[in-house]
């Protein structure tokens, strides 16, 4: 006999920070969740969505046709991230499933982290910290770990959405010249408030002293940074990536850094995350963070709220607050 379902089921793939998924049970949903702070295996994920009306998933969960087919009741996939390259959005649409993400609420946190990496890479903070911790620092030295200044230098931004703009705003405060490349030119008032100049991708590569990536990962942007593009960049350039790892061909990045074709890199995201491409770990001119872009208490809490609001809206038959763009 079929079981009578009193409440919609929501499946959450990982424990979430405060205010937590209690928000969903308080709204009357039956919530099932992974109690352990680790990504679910594929089998666990497939089993978890089987009876779910809504799914709250992480960027590390692959939401593809197979998964959507094993979730016949599913109406909404709420990604706990702004990037949604982990989801086959086309397949979800074909099945009438709404996909949502978390734009806006993590903009400032991610821009701050991009700047933390940029400054750390520019001023050799990683190498310096390793030296101090290893007990190898013998005192101040006039030649020690000389870095690059920011004032008057050119900051290039790839992807001038909300996060790219927040990074540019900070760059203005550091007295930098801002150039950007984006699929579409942004509104003139945004350009003038940021003092940002729209340039071709090639010009961006040639002019930037610091280059920060904020583009989504898709079939056009995968390996946008590769051997050819590194050749067009200044050998003194610093590359920062807080977007998605696969925007960069990491093997070719390692070669470029080893051969001095790029000065330094600051990375928060990785092509084969959480695996780190061989060679990166032994380079002293690379600062490595473990995908911390949105990891502030404020941003992560707001991401929880937004996911829950999206789930509640769709399950109530209303439009989602932040559906992913068509
Ligand atoms: C995102 O939201 O896409 C970030 O990568 C998560 O921190």
XYZ file of C-alpha atoms and ligand atoms in Angstrom:
333
model
C 0.000 0.000 0.000
C 1.338 3.450 -0.870
C 2.437 5.477 2.128
C 0.483 8.653 2.716
C 2.848 11.694 2.573
C 1.755 14.382 4.995
C 4.610 16.775 4.307
C 6.966 17.449 1.436
C 10.364 15.796 1.813
C 13.547 17.812 1.594
C 16.891 16.071 1.302
C 19.991 18.003 2.409
C 23.353 16.546 1.464
C 25.537 18.010 4.220
C 25.239 19.678 7.638
C 24.912 23.447 7.214
C 25.979 26.300 9.495
C 23.571 28.454 11.543
C 20.701 29.115 11.102
C 20.838 25.545 9.748
C 18.270 23.328 8.163
C 16.017 23.652 11.207
C 14.548 26.474 9.126
C 13.086 23.826 6.820
C 11.588 21.631 9.539
C 10.186 24.774 11.192
C 8.408 25.426 7.900
C 6.703 22.029 8.142
C 8.867 20.004 5.764
C 10.095 16.545 6.532
C 13.835 16.975 6.355
C 16.291 14.163 5.794
C 19.934 14.989 5.779
C 23.429 13.662 5.793
C 24.455 13.940 9.465
C 28.166 13.696 8.670
C 30.333 16.568 7.491
C 31.600 14.793 4.368
C 30.384 14.584 0.768
C 27.927 11.756 0.166
C 28.967 8.869 -2.034
C 27.136 8.569 -5.346
C 25.046 5.679 -3.970
C 24.082 7.665 -0.880
C 23.124 10.645 -2.992
C 20.984 8.553 -5.345
C 19.279 6.861 -2.394
C 18.732 10.201 -0.641
C 16.850 11.861 -3.499
C 14.577 8.910 -4.268
C 11.609 10.269 -2.299
C 12.623 13.913 -2.170
C 10.442 16.789 -3.335
C 13.347 19.170 -2.851
C 17.101 18.789 -2.750
C 19.572 21.118 -1.061
C 22.951 20.162 -2.514
C 26.580 21.247 -2.413
C 28.881 22.217 -5.279
C 30.610 18.860 -4.868
C 27.383 16.915 -5.580
C 26.984 15.955 -9.239
C 23.359 16.495 -10.202
C 23.039 14.869 -13.612
C 20.428 13.033 -15.678
C 20.900 9.775 -13.816
C 20.288 11.468 -10.485
C 17.291 13.443 -11.734
C 15.789 10.250 -13.163
C 16.070 8.571 -9.797
C 14.136 11.396 -8.122
C 10.627 11.252 -9.625
C 9.087 13.641 -7.043
C 11.798 16.294 -7.296
C 10.575 19.856 -7.921
C 13.515 21.975 -6.888
C 17.290 21.670 -6.620
C 18.682 24.410 -4.363
C 22.438 24.612 -4.806
C 24.295 25.856 -1.753
C 26.618 27.941 -3.947
C 26.444 30.659 -6.544
C 28.258 28.534 -9.136
C 26.131 25.692 -10.490
C 28.371 23.884 -12.948
C 27.744 20.734 -10.864
C 24.143 20.656 -12.097
C 22.812 19.651 -15.508
C 20.427 22.591 -15.688
C 19.112 21.601 -19.123
C 18.164 18.134 -17.884
C 16.441 19.652 -14.841
C 14.451 22.041 -17.047
C 13.344 19.182 -19.316
C 11.877 17.542 -16.205
C 10.228 20.740 -14.949
C 12.629 20.933 -11.983
C 13.595 24.417 -10.813
C 17.303 25.004 -10.102
C 18.323 27.778 -7.717
C 21.663 29.163 -6.521
C 22.822 31.736 -3.960
C 23.834 34.934 -5.768
C 24.364 38.203 -3.922
C 24.820 36.897 -0.395
C 28.417 35.742 -0.845
C 29.663 38.553 -3.062
C 31.607 40.515 -0.443
C 33.019 37.418 1.276
C 34.366 36.078 -2.017
C 35.785 39.448 -3.051
C 37.555 39.690 0.324
C 39.082 36.248 -0.164
C 40.218 37.092 -3.704
C 41.990 40.097 -2.235
C 43.507 38.050 0.578
C 45.023 35.771 -2.075
C 46.076 38.650 -4.295
C 47.886 40.416 -1.472
C 49.399 37.195 -0.171
C 50.693 36.229 -3.625
C 51.930 39.761 -4.388
C 53.872 40.028 -1.123
C 55.116 36.436 -0.700
C 53.094 35.841 2.455
C 52.897 32.079 1.942
C 56.653 31.715 1.474
C 57.294 34.061 4.404
C 54.986 32.173 6.713
C 56.557 28.865 5.760
C 60.005 30.319 6.460
C 59.009 31.585 9.916
C 57.219 28.364 10.887
C 60.166 26.262 9.737
C 62.468 28.229 12.048
C 64.461 29.347 8.995
C 64.080 33.090 9.449
C 67.332 34.627 10.567
C 66.093 38.205 10.763
C 65.236 41.180 8.570
C 67.063 41.343 5.267
C 67.110 43.991 2.539
C 66.763 41.377 -0.194
C 64.274 39.166 1.549
C 61.084 38.097 -0.287
C 60.623 41.264 -2.299
C 57.103 41.463 -3.655
C 55.109 43.546 -6.068
C 53.397 46.859 -5.206
C 49.754 47.426 -6.111
C 49.467 51.210 -6.351
C 49.363 52.318 -9.976
C 49.367 48.740 -11.287
C 46.676 47.243 -13.507
C 44.089 44.862 -12.111
C 42.409 42.728 -14.766
C 39.080 41.110 -14.047
C 37.615 38.240 -16.027
C 33.862 38.128 -15.381
C 32.384 41.447 -14.296
C 29.358 40.158 -12.404
C 28.667 41.075 -8.793
C 31.843 39.465 -7.435
C 34.062 40.872 -10.203
C 32.653 44.328 -9.478
C 33.253 43.939 -5.722
C 36.868 42.967 -6.450
C 37.238 45.970 -8.781
C 35.826 48.298 -6.089
C 38.519 47.134 -3.683
C 41.143 47.590 -6.412
C 40.108 51.191 -6.820
C 40.810 51.684 -3.106
C 44.337 50.357 -3.665
C 44.892 52.946 -6.393
C 44.884 50.441 -9.226
C 43.846 50.840 -12.825
C 40.969 48.461 -13.597
C 40.439 46.659 -16.899
C 37.892 43.936 -17.433
C 36.656 41.354 -19.879
C 33.100 40.094 -19.743
C 30.674 38.422 -22.142
C 28.718 41.685 -22.205
C 29.934 45.157 -21.415
C 28.512 46.362 -18.072
C 26.388 49.520 -17.772
C 28.310 52.795 -18.305
C 27.439 54.017 -14.776
C 29.008 50.869 -13.278
C 32.096 51.308 -15.458
C 32.482 54.910 -14.424
C 31.867 54.297 -10.711
C 34.593 51.627 -10.767
C 36.799 53.477 -13.223
C 36.856 50.212 -15.170
C 37.757 49.885 -18.840
C 36.205 47.167 -21.015
C 38.901 45.512 -23.148
C 39.292 42.438 -25.334
C 40.458 39.232 -23.664
C 43.820 39.515 -25.373
C 44.327 43.104 -24.276
C 43.372 42.133 -20.739
C 46.037 39.430 -20.733
C 48.689 41.768 -22.086
C 47.947 44.683 -19.751
C 47.168 43.072 -16.389
C 49.695 43.016 -13.558
C 47.150 41.159 -11.431
C 44.395 39.070 -12.918
C 41.407 37.844 -10.919
C 38.928 35.279 -12.252
C 35.191 35.572 -11.603
C 33.615 33.856 -14.595
C 31.295 30.847 -14.378
C 32.615 27.488 -15.525
C 30.981 26.272 -18.740
C 32.005 24.833 -22.092
C 33.277 28.262 -23.232
C 35.343 29.051 -20.143
C 36.921 25.657 -19.385
C 40.717 26.018 -19.650
C 40.381 29.671 -20.657
C 43.801 29.981 -19.060
C 46.300 27.699 -20.730
C 49.758 27.686 -22.262
C 48.730 30.086 -25.054
C 47.084 32.588 -22.744
C 49.959 32.459 -20.243
C 52.297 33.370 -23.100
C 50.356 36.593 -23.661
C 50.536 37.579 -19.987
C 53.339 39.570 -18.379
C 55.986 37.353 -16.763
C 55.516 39.533 -13.669
C 51.745 38.901 -13.550
C 49.930 37.391 -10.585
C 46.902 35.186 -11.302
C 44.119 34.778 -8.714
C 41.285 32.269 -8.978
C 38.326 32.163 -6.601
C 35.810 31.074 -9.274
C 36.197 27.480 -10.485
C 39.400 25.509 -10.811
C 38.822 24.262 -14.349
C 38.949 27.814 -15.745
C 42.679 27.112 -15.633
C 44.567 24.214 -17.161
C 46.414 23.420 -13.961
C 49.168 21.303 -15.491
C 49.995 24.196 -17.826
C 49.786 26.653 -14.922
C 52.392 24.652 -13.010
C 54.672 24.715 -16.075
C 54.197 28.466 -16.531
C 55.020 29.137 -12.872
C 58.011 26.799 -12.920
C 59.383 28.421 -16.074
C 58.878 31.986 -14.798
C 56.283 32.804 -17.449
C 54.044 33.973 -14.592
C 55.245 35.459 -11.318
C 52.761 33.986 -8.848
C 49.276 32.626 -8.303
C 46.701 32.680 -5.534
C 44.253 29.796 -5.773
C 41.125 29.006 -3.801
C 39.678 26.496 -6.266
C 41.197 23.579 -8.158
C 40.612 21.735 -11.369
C 40.380 18.336 -9.654
C 39.196 19.539 -6.268
C 40.014 18.442 -3.585
C 42.987 16.844 -5.371
C 45.818 19.284 -5.944
C 47.656 18.988 -9.259
C 51.192 17.698 -8.901
C 53.749 20.447 -8.766
C 51.537 23.099 -7.191
C 52.373 22.109 -3.632
C 56.099 22.492 -4.102
C 55.952 25.935 -5.719
C 56.841 28.718 -3.320
C 55.199 31.386 -5.489
C 51.698 29.945 -5.108
C 49.282 30.640 -2.271
C 46.759 27.844 -1.812
C 43.452 28.110 0.052
C 40.905 25.302 0.505
C 37.892 26.797 -1.359
C 37.088 29.406 1.279
C 35.558 32.091 -0.956
C 32.160 32.209 0.716
C 33.393 30.975 4.088
C 32.336 33.824 6.352
C 29.737 33.266 9.049
C 27.522 35.941 7.503
C 27.699 34.648 3.926
C 27.293 30.981 4.815
C 24.314 31.781 7.076
C 22.668 33.874 4.366
C 23.264 31.071 1.868
C 21.331 28.709 4.165
C 18.449 31.189 4.419
C 18.326 31.697 0.675
C 18.355 27.953 -0.072
C 15.518 27.400 2.410
C 13.484 30.304 1.008
C 13.920 28.939 -2.498
C 12.782 25.475 -1.434
C 9.772 26.875 0.466
C 8.734 29.080 -2.438
C 8.868 26.353 -5.069
C 7.131 23.769 -2.877
C 4.384 26.333 -2.211
C 3.902 26.694 -5.971
C 5.499 30.142 -6.053
C 8.408 31.371 -8.167
C 11.877 30.740 -6.736
C 13.678 33.788 -5.380
C 16.924 33.100 -7.209
C 16.467 30.636 -10.055
C 19.636 30.171 -12.085
C 19.629 32.316 -15.234
C 18.179 30.710 -18.363
C 30.149 29.268 -4.831
O 29.190 29.699 -4.177
O 30.064 28.964 -6.018
C 31.421 29.145 -4.090
O 32.396 28.545 -4.838
C 31.160 28.411 -2.802
O 32.043 28.888 -1.870
